[in-house]
Short mmCIF file of C-alpha atoms and ligand atoms in Angstrom, two decimals:
data_model
loop_
_atom_site.label_atom_id
_atom_site.label_comp_id
_atom_site.label_asym_id
_atom_site.label_seq_id
_atom_site.Cartn_x
_atom_site.Cartn_y
_atom_site.Cartn_z
CA MET C 176 0.35 0.26 0.18
CA SER C 177 1.69 3.59 -1.49
CA ALA C 178 2.33 6.57 1.23
CA LEU C 179 0.15 8.48 -0.47
CA THR C 180 -3.25 5.49 0.24
CA ASP C 181 -2.06 5.13 3.89
CA ARG C 182 -2.94 8.80 4.04
CA LEU C 183 -5.70 9.10 2.45
CA TYR C 184 -7.36 5.98 4.72
CA GLU C 185 -5.52 7.73 7.90
CA GLY C 186 -7.49 10.71 7.01
CA ALA C 187 -10.82 8.82 6.07
CA VAL C 188 -10.47 7.34 10.18
CA ARG C 189 -10.45 10.52 11.17
CA LEU C 190 -13.18 11.71 9.83
CA LEU C 191 -14.57 8.35 10.71
CA GLU C 192 -13.68 8.70 14.51
CA GLN C 193 -15.94 11.60 14.83
CA ALA C 194 -19.22 11.33 13.07
CA LYS C 195 -21.66 9.61 15.24
CA ARG C 196 -24.52 9.73 12.52
CA LEU C 197 -23.13 7.94 8.42
CA VAL C 198 -25.10 7.24 6.46
CA VAL C 199 -23.48 4.40 3.35
CA LEU C 200 -25.14 5.54 -0.10
CA THR C 201 -24.31 1.99 -2.10
CA GLY C 202 -24.20 1.07 -6.03
CA ALA C 203 -23.46 -2.02 -7.82
CA GLY C 204 -19.79 -1.39 -7.32
CA MET C 205 -21.27 -3.13 -3.96
CA SER C 206 -21.90 -6.05 -5.71
CA GLN C 207 -19.19 -6.41 -7.97
CA GLU C 208 -17.31 -9.16 -4.98
CA SER C 209 -19.96 -10.42 -4.58
CA GLY C 210 -20.18 -11.74 -8.49
CA ILE C 211 -23.21 -9.26 -9.57
CA PRO C 212 -22.48 -7.90 -12.89
CA THR C 213 -21.92 -4.29 -12.22
CA PHE C 214 -24.66 -1.71 -15.37
CA ARG C 215 -21.47 -0.64 -16.77
CA ASP C 216 -20.68 -4.83 -16.77
CA ALA C 217 -21.29 -5.56 -20.20
CA GLN C 218 -24.63 -7.56 -20.57
CA THR C 219 -23.76 -11.03 -21.45
CA GLY C 220 -25.69 -14.67 -23.65
CA MET C 221 -29.01 -13.10 -24.50
CA TRP C 222 -28.59 -10.32 -22.95
CA ALA C 223 -25.25 -9.06 -24.88
CA ARG C 224 -27.63 -6.81 -27.28
CA PHE C 225 -29.92 -4.74 -25.03
CA ARG C 226 -28.56 -1.74 -22.12
CA PRO C 227 -30.29 -2.67 -19.09
CA GLU C 228 -31.90 1.29 -19.28
CA ALA C 229 -33.73 -0.69 -22.73
CA LEU C 230 -35.11 -3.31 -20.42
CA ALA C 231 -35.42 -1.92 -16.35
CA THR C 232 -39.25 0.43 -18.42
CA GLU C 233 -42.46 -0.18 -18.25
CA SER C 234 -42.96 0.37 -22.28
CA ALA C 235 -40.41 -2.76 -22.05
CA PHE C 236 -41.59 -4.59 -20.24
CA ARG C 237 -45.22 -3.40 -21.82
CA ASP C 238 -43.88 -4.92 -25.55
CA ASP C 239 -42.21 -7.50 -24.80
CA PRO C 240 -43.26 -8.95 -20.92
CA SER C 241 -41.80 -12.00 -21.18
CA ARG C 242 -38.23 -11.03 -22.26
CA VAL C 243 -38.17 -9.03 -19.51
CA PHE C 244 -39.77 -10.85 -16.62
CA SER C 245 -36.88 -13.78 -18.06
CA TRP C 246 -34.75 -10.55 -17.42
CA TYR C 247 -35.26 -10.15 -13.94
CA LEU C 248 -36.61 -13.83 -12.93
CA GLN C 249 -32.36 -14.99 -14.23
CA ARG C 250 -30.97 -11.80 -12.13
CA LEU C 251 -33.23 -12.87 -9.07
CA LYS C 252 -31.81 -16.74 -9.23
CA MET C 253 -28.35 -15.17 -10.13
CA VAL C 254 -28.59 -12.85 -6.45
CA ARG C 255 -30.48 -16.04 -5.08
CA ALA C 256 -26.57 -18.03 -5.65
CA ALA C 257 -24.78 -14.63 -4.61
CA HIS C 258 -23.29 -14.33 -1.13
CA PRO C 259 -22.32 -11.32 0.90
CA ASN C 260 -19.63 -10.10 0.61
CA PRO C 261 -16.78 -8.84 2.88
CA GLY C 262 -17.68 -5.76 2.24
CA HIS C 263 -20.95 -5.95 2.93
CA GLU C 264 -20.14 -7.11 6.37
CA SER C 265 -17.44 -4.65 7.44
CA LEU C 266 -21.26 -2.15 7.21
CA VAL C 267 -22.65 -4.45 9.41
CA ALA C 268 -19.35 -4.38 11.34
CA MET C 269 -19.70 -0.83 11.66
CA GLU C 270 -22.72 -0.81 12.72
CA SER C 271 -21.76 -0.31 16.27
CA ARG C 272 -18.64 1.92 16.18
CA PHE C 273 -21.54 4.96 15.43
CA GLU C 274 -24.99 5.76 16.74
CA SER C 275 -27.01 5.27 13.89
CA LEU C 276 -25.53 3.79 10.91
CA ILE C 277 -27.62 3.73 8.16
CA ILE C 278 -27.57 1.95 3.88
CA ALA C 279 -29.40 3.89 0.96
CA THR C 280 -29.03 1.43 -1.46
CA GLN C 281 -29.52 1.36 -5.44
CA ASN C 282 -28.65 -2.15 -5.70
CA VAL C 283 -31.98 -4.57 -5.64
CA ASP C 284 -30.03 -7.54 -5.07
CA SER C 285 -30.60 -7.84 -0.71
CA LEU C 286 -27.27 -8.12 -0.29
CA HIS C 287 -26.71 -5.92 2.93
CA SER C 288 -30.59 -7.02 4.44
CA ARG C 289 -29.43 -10.88 3.54
CA ALA C 290 -25.93 -10.11 5.93
CA GLY C 291 -27.53 -8.39 8.96
CA SER C 292 -27.59 -5.04 8.20
CA ALA C 293 -30.12 -3.06 10.83
CA ASN C 294 -31.23 0.02 8.59
CA VAL C 295 -31.24 -0.49 4.40
CA LEU C 296 -33.02 2.17 2.20
CA GLU C 297 -33.76 0.15 -0.83
CA LEU C 298 -34.23 3.42 -3.09
CA HIS C 299 -34.83 1.20 -6.30
CA GLY C 300 -37.29 -1.46 -4.99
CA SER C 301 -35.39 -5.16 -5.05
CA LEU C 302 -35.90 -8.27 -7.29
CA GLU C 303 -36.89 -10.36 -3.95
CA ARG C 304 -40.43 -8.70 -4.65
CA PHE C 305 -43.58 -8.78 -6.99
CA TYR C 306 -46.68 -7.89 -7.51
CA CYS C 307 -49.21 -6.85 -10.55
CA ALA C 308 -48.97 -4.27 -13.11
CA ASP C 309 -52.30 -3.92 -13.01
CA CYS C 310 -53.67 -4.37 -9.58
CA GLY C 311 -50.27 -3.93 -7.33
CA GLU C 312 -51.84 -7.28 -5.72
CA THR C 313 -48.17 -9.45 -4.49
CA VAL C 314 -47.39 -12.06 -6.27
CA SER C 315 -45.17 -14.99 -4.07
CA THR C 316 -41.29 -15.12 -5.28
CA ASP C 317 -41.69 -18.25 -4.59
CA GLU C 318 -44.08 -18.93 -7.66
CA VAL C 319 -42.88 -16.45 -9.55
CA LEU C 320 -39.03 -18.93 -9.60
CA ALA C 321 -41.55 -21.90 -9.67
CA ALA C 322 -42.68 -20.92 -13.60
CA VAL C 323 -42.43 -23.30 -15.56
CA ARG C 324 -40.61 -22.41 -19.17
CA ARG C 325 -42.50 -23.20 -21.87
CA GLY C 326 -41.57 -25.86 -24.51
CA GLY C 327 -37.83 -24.64 -25.89
CA GLU C 328 -38.74 -20.98 -25.81
CA LYS C 329 -36.13 -19.65 -23.54
CA LEU C 330 -38.29 -16.80 -22.78
CA VAL C 331 -40.64 -16.77 -19.65
CA SER C 332 -44.61 -15.00 -19.55
CA PRO C 333 -44.77 -13.42 -16.34
CA VAL C 334 -47.17 -15.05 -12.97
CA VAL C 335 -50.23 -14.26 -14.62
CA CYS C 336 -52.12 -12.15 -10.31
CA ARG C 337 -54.54 -14.84 -9.65
CA SER C 338 -57.87 -11.76 -8.75
CA CYS C 339 -57.46 -10.00 -11.39
CA GLY C 340 -55.20 -11.69 -14.37
CA GLY C 341 -52.76 -8.90 -14.40
CA LEU C 342 -49.39 -9.60 -15.62
CA SER C 343 -46.43 -10.41 -12.39
CA ARG C 344 -43.99 -7.75 -12.44
CA PRO C 345 -40.84 -6.64 -10.46
CA GLY C 346 -40.75 -4.19 -7.54
CA VAL C 347 -37.83 -3.44 -8.89
CA VAL C 348 -38.40 0.64 -9.63
CA TRP C 349 -37.93 0.61 -13.44
CA PHE C 350 -36.34 3.58 -15.87
CA GLY C 351 -39.46 7.02 -15.30
CA GLU C 352 -40.93 5.37 -12.18
CA SER C 353 -40.92 7.60 -9.24
CA LEU C 354 -38.88 6.14 -5.86
CA PRO C 355 -40.92 4.06 -3.56
CA GLU C 356 -41.58 7.18 -0.84
CA GLU C 357 -41.09 5.90 3.11
CA PRO C 358 -37.24 4.38 1.71
CA MET C 359 -36.66 8.38 -0.22
CA ARG C 360 -37.57 10.61 2.76
CA GLU C 361 -35.80 8.37 5.44
CA ALA C 362 -32.90 8.76 2.60
CA TRP C 363 -33.42 12.85 1.79
CA GLU C 364 -33.50 13.51 5.80
CA ALA C 365 -30.67 10.50 6.08
CA ALA C 366 -28.27 13.31 4.82
CA ARG C 367 -29.70 16.35 5.72
CA ASN C 368 -28.53 14.32 8.66
CA CYS C 369 -25.29 13.38 8.54
CA ASP C 370 -22.49 13.97 9.90
CA VAL C 371 -20.30 11.74 6.85
CA MET C 372 -21.99 10.08 4.02
CA LEU C 373 -20.00 7.07 2.84
CA ILE C 374 -20.33 6.61 -1.13
CA VAL C 375 -19.13 3.25 -2.52
CA GLY C 376 -19.29 1.16 -5.21
CA THR C 377 -21.41 3.77 -7.63
CA SER C 378 -21.58 5.82 -10.93
CA ALA C 379 -23.48 8.25 -9.03
CA GLN C 380 -25.50 9.23 -12.35
CA VAL C 381 -28.84 7.99 -12.29
CA TYR C 382 -30.66 10.11 -10.47
CA PRO C 383 -32.60 11.83 -7.77
CA VAL C 384 -30.57 9.46 -6.06
CA ALA C 385 -27.05 10.89 -7.42
CA GLU C 386 -28.13 14.07 -5.22
CA LEU C 387 -27.98 12.59 -2.98
CA PRO C 388 -24.49 13.47 -1.62
CA HIS C 389 -25.59 16.50 -3.26
CA VAL C 390 -27.96 16.88 -0.57
CA ALA C 391 -25.40 15.65 2.06
CA TRP C 392 -22.78 18.21 1.20
CA GLU C 393 -24.58 21.01 1.66
CA ALA C 394 -26.12 20.43 5.09
CA GLY C 395 -22.19 19.89 6.29
CA ALA C 396 -21.17 16.54 6.30
CA SER C 397 -18.07 15.55 4.91
CA LEU C 398 -18.41 13.13 1.47
CA ILE C 399 -15.00 9.73 1.65
CA GLU C 400 -15.42 8.03 -1.94
CA ILE C 401 -15.02 4.15 -2.09
CA ASN C 402 -14.43 3.62 -5.57
CA PRO C 403 -11.77 1.98 -8.37
CA ASP C 404 -12.81 4.94 -10.79
CA GLU C 405 -13.94 7.99 -10.57
CA THR C 406 -16.68 9.69 -10.11
CA PRO C 407 -18.92 13.10 -10.51
CA VAL C 408 -19.28 12.88 -7.19
CA SER C 409 -15.21 12.37 -6.35
CA GLY C 410 -14.61 16.13 -6.83
CA SER C 411 -17.00 16.86 -3.96
CA CYS C 412 -14.80 14.27 -1.22
CA ALA C 413 -12.48 15.29 1.74
CA CYS C 414 -11.26 11.39 0.70
CA THR C 415 -11.40 9.88 -2.68
CA ILE C 416 -10.12 5.90 -2.12
CA ARG C 417 -9.29 3.94 -4.95
CA ASP C 418 -10.05 1.33 -3.95
CA SER C 419 -12.85 -2.04 -3.69
CA ALA C 420 -15.64 -1.92 -1.86
CA ALA C 421 -14.47 -5.23 -0.48
CA THR C 422 -10.99 -3.51 0.49
CA GLY C 423 -12.26 0.03 1.15
CA LEU C 424 -14.52 -1.25 3.65
CA GLN C 425 -12.67 -4.06 5.39
CA ARG C 426 -9.12 -2.04 6.19
CA LEU C 427 -11.58 0.96 6.96
CA VAL C 428 -13.25 -1.20 9.67
CA MET C 429 -9.72 -2.29 11.13
CA LEU C 430 -8.04 1.14 11.71
CA LEU C 431 -11.61 2.06 13.45
CA PRO C 432 -11.37 2.03 17.31
CA PRO C 433 -14.55 1.18 18.78
CA HIS C 434 -17.40 3.45 19.54
CA GLU C 435 -18.26 3.67 22.60
CA MET C 436 -21.40 4.28 23.82
CA ASP C 437 -22.01 7.57 25.05
C1 BV8 Y 735 -37.81 8.92 -11.65
C2 BV8 Y 735 -33.58 -0.77 -10.32
C3 BV8 Y 735 -38.89 10.06 -12.97
C4 BV8 Y 735 -34.36 -1.63 -11.95
C5 BV8 Y 735 -32.95 1.45 -10.99
C6 BV8 Y 735 -33.18 14.20 -13.02
C7 BV8 Y 735 -34.12 13.78 -11.87
C8 BV8 Y 735 -35.51 12.76 -12.11
C9 BV8 Y 735 -34.94 11.52 -13.13
C10 BV8 Y 735 -33.99 12.14 -14.48
C11 BV8 Y 735 -33.33 12.69 -13.92
N1 BV8 Y 735 -32.53 13.25 -14.81
C12 BV8 Y 735 -32.53 11.78 -16.12
C13 BV8 Y 735 -33.71 11.40 -15.14
C14 BV8 Y 735 -34.22 9.67 -15.16
C15 BV8 Y 735 -33.70 8.87 -15.11
C16 BV8 Y 735 -32.46 8.76 -14.66
O1 BV8 Y 735 -31.64 8.84 -13.87
N2 BV8 Y 735 -31.37 8.26 -16.12
C17 BV8 Y 735 -30.23 8.73 -16.67
C18 BV8 Y 735 -29.31 6.97 -17.33
C19 BV8 Y 735 -29.61 9.62 -16.89
N3 BV8 Y 735 -34.13 8.64 -13.67
C20 BV8 Y 735 -35.43 8.05 -13.29
O2 BV8 Y 735 -36.11 7.36 -14.25
C21 BV8 Y 735 -36.00 7.78 -12.00
N4 BV8 Y 735 -37.37 7.61 -11.98
O3 BV8 Y 735 -36.89 10.06 -11.95
O4 BV8 Y 735 -39.02 9.47 -12.41
C22 BV8 Y 735 -40.59 11.32 -11.99
C23 BV8 Y 735 -40.48 12.63 -11.82
C24 BV8 Y 735 -41.05 12.51 -10.92
C25 BV8 Y 735 -42.42 12.47 -10.63
C26 BV8 Y 735 -42.95 11.10 -11.08
C27 BV8 Y 735 -41.92 10.11 -12.76
C28 BV8 Y 735 -35.82 5.73 -10.96
C29 BV8 Y 735 -34.21 6.08 -12.00
C30 BV8 Y 735 -34.52 4.29 -11.49
C31 BV8 Y 735 -34.14 3.35 -12.11
N5 BV8 Y 735 -34.05 1.71 -12.11
N6 BV8 Y 735 -32.66 -0.33 -10.36
C32 BV8 Y 735 -32.98 -2.20 -12.30
O5 BV8 Y 735 -32.26 -2.73 -11.15
O6 BV8 Y 735 -33.65 -3.54 -12.88
S1 BV8 Y 735 -30.98 2.15 -11.40
C33 BV8 Y 735 -29.95 1.23 -11.05
O7 BV8 Y 735 -29.11 2.54 -12.93
C34 BV8 Y 735 -29.41 1.04 -10.11
O8 BV8 Y 735 -29.63 0.45 -9.56
C35 BV8 Y 735 -28.47 2.50 -9.78
O9 BV8 Y 735 -28.97 3.13 -9.45
C36 BV8 Y 735 -27.76 2.26 -11.32
C37 BV8 Y 735 -26.53 2.25 -11.73
O10 BV8 Y 735 -25.98 2.71 -11.37
P1 BV8 Y 735 -24.27 2.10 -10.19
O11 BV8 Y 735 -25.55 1.61 -9.15
O12 BV8 Y 735 -23.67 3.13 -10.20
O13 BV8 Y 735 -23.95 1.38 -10.92
P2 BV8 Y 735 -23.58 1.23 -12.63
O14 BV8 Y 735 -23.39 0.38 -13.15
O15 BV8 Y 735 -23.74 2.75 -13.05
O16 BV8 Y 735 -21.50 1.45 -11.44
C38 BV8 Y 735 -20.99 0.87 -11.09
C39 BV8 Y 735 -19.84 1.64 -9.93
O17 BV8 Y 735 -18.92 0.64 -9.37
C40 BV8 Y 735 -18.45 2.30 -11.11
O18 BV8 Y 735 -18.14 4.00 -10.72
C41 BV8 Y 735 -17.86 1.67 -10.72
O19 BV8 Y 735 -16.58 2.46 -10.56
C42 BV8 Y 735 -17.78 0.74 -9.41
N7 BV8 Y 735 -17.28 -0.22 -8.91
C43 BV8 Y 735 -16.86 -1.18 -9.83
N8 BV8 Y 735 -16.87 -2.82 -9.19
C44 BV8 Y 735 -16.39 -1.81 -7.75
C45 BV8 Y 735 -16.94 -0.92 -7.62
N9 BV8 Y 735 -16.73 -0.44 -6.87
C46 BV8 Y 735 -16.30 -0.50 -5.78
N10 BV8 Y 735 -15.52 -1.99 -5.88
C47 BV8 Y 735 -16.15 -2.93 -6.05
N11 BV8 Y 735 -15.59 -4.23 -6.91
ZN1 ZN Y 736 -54.03 -8.21 -11.03
#
């Protein structure tokens, strides 16, 4: 580790040591070390020719329900086969160091909750939830996973709603859709009241979540970024740690002294 990197971690630890309220904003880079490709990673296999932005919309679903439903089914199976990585586990270990630690995630893979994090705000919903696109009735995920493959097709048709015959859709926020009200209100309030915001594994390009670092900064919080690459928020960060989520978070939690509850 270079002397510069050591100094960056020391700076970040100094900020975290003095913080009581921490908000951690995470994106797809957080789950990359669990084997889940990020949105920037090229899609593979039968999805290679589609951009996620083109599939993650209601119009794409209405145009071709089986294609979009099958994409989410495949992602759900991938996520179920994945495990939280040491980065997720480090955030759980960090909880005892702060009076409050709130995770605002753009990820729909439930890995923060599966790792045991207590306060997770899923701002873009979850692959683990499905509901009827017409009447909103919940459709059980087990029923969705049991959706049979019809004939030789690779695509699976959406499970049909028992109440109204509508098509089931994933409980994620598509482009052009509003974010869930309560998680959004809590995230914006937490950003306005935190001492430090730790921004991990996000390209900070999707709105309105990309505004969160600015909300925190405006309210006087210090920003720390953990990302191998530069992002639009890097310039506003007190420390930019160019490491992976797992490496960076493990090192921070190791360097942080235990927090004495006053
Ligand atoms: C809305 C769920 C309108 C679905 C997702 C201004 C204001 C408001 C809206 C807009 C606006 N400008 C444009 C918009 C529209 C749009 C938008 O932001 N478009 C972008 C493309 C410009 N926003 C919306 O449509 C939002 N809705 O505003 O509705 C409205 C307004 C009022 C009233 C009614 C309606 C909804 C956006 C949510 C879309 N849903 N996900 C699904 O998953 O299928 S977004 C999805 O993409 C993710 O959730 C995530 O948010 C985003 C991907 O970003 P990242 O997580 O950052 O991942 P990415 O791959 O980009 O980057 C990975 C990063 O990790 C990189 O920096 C990389 O360097 C780093 N990395 C890689 N490996 C590692 C690592 N870091 C650490 N460790 C590693 N190992
Ligand atoms: Zn229905």
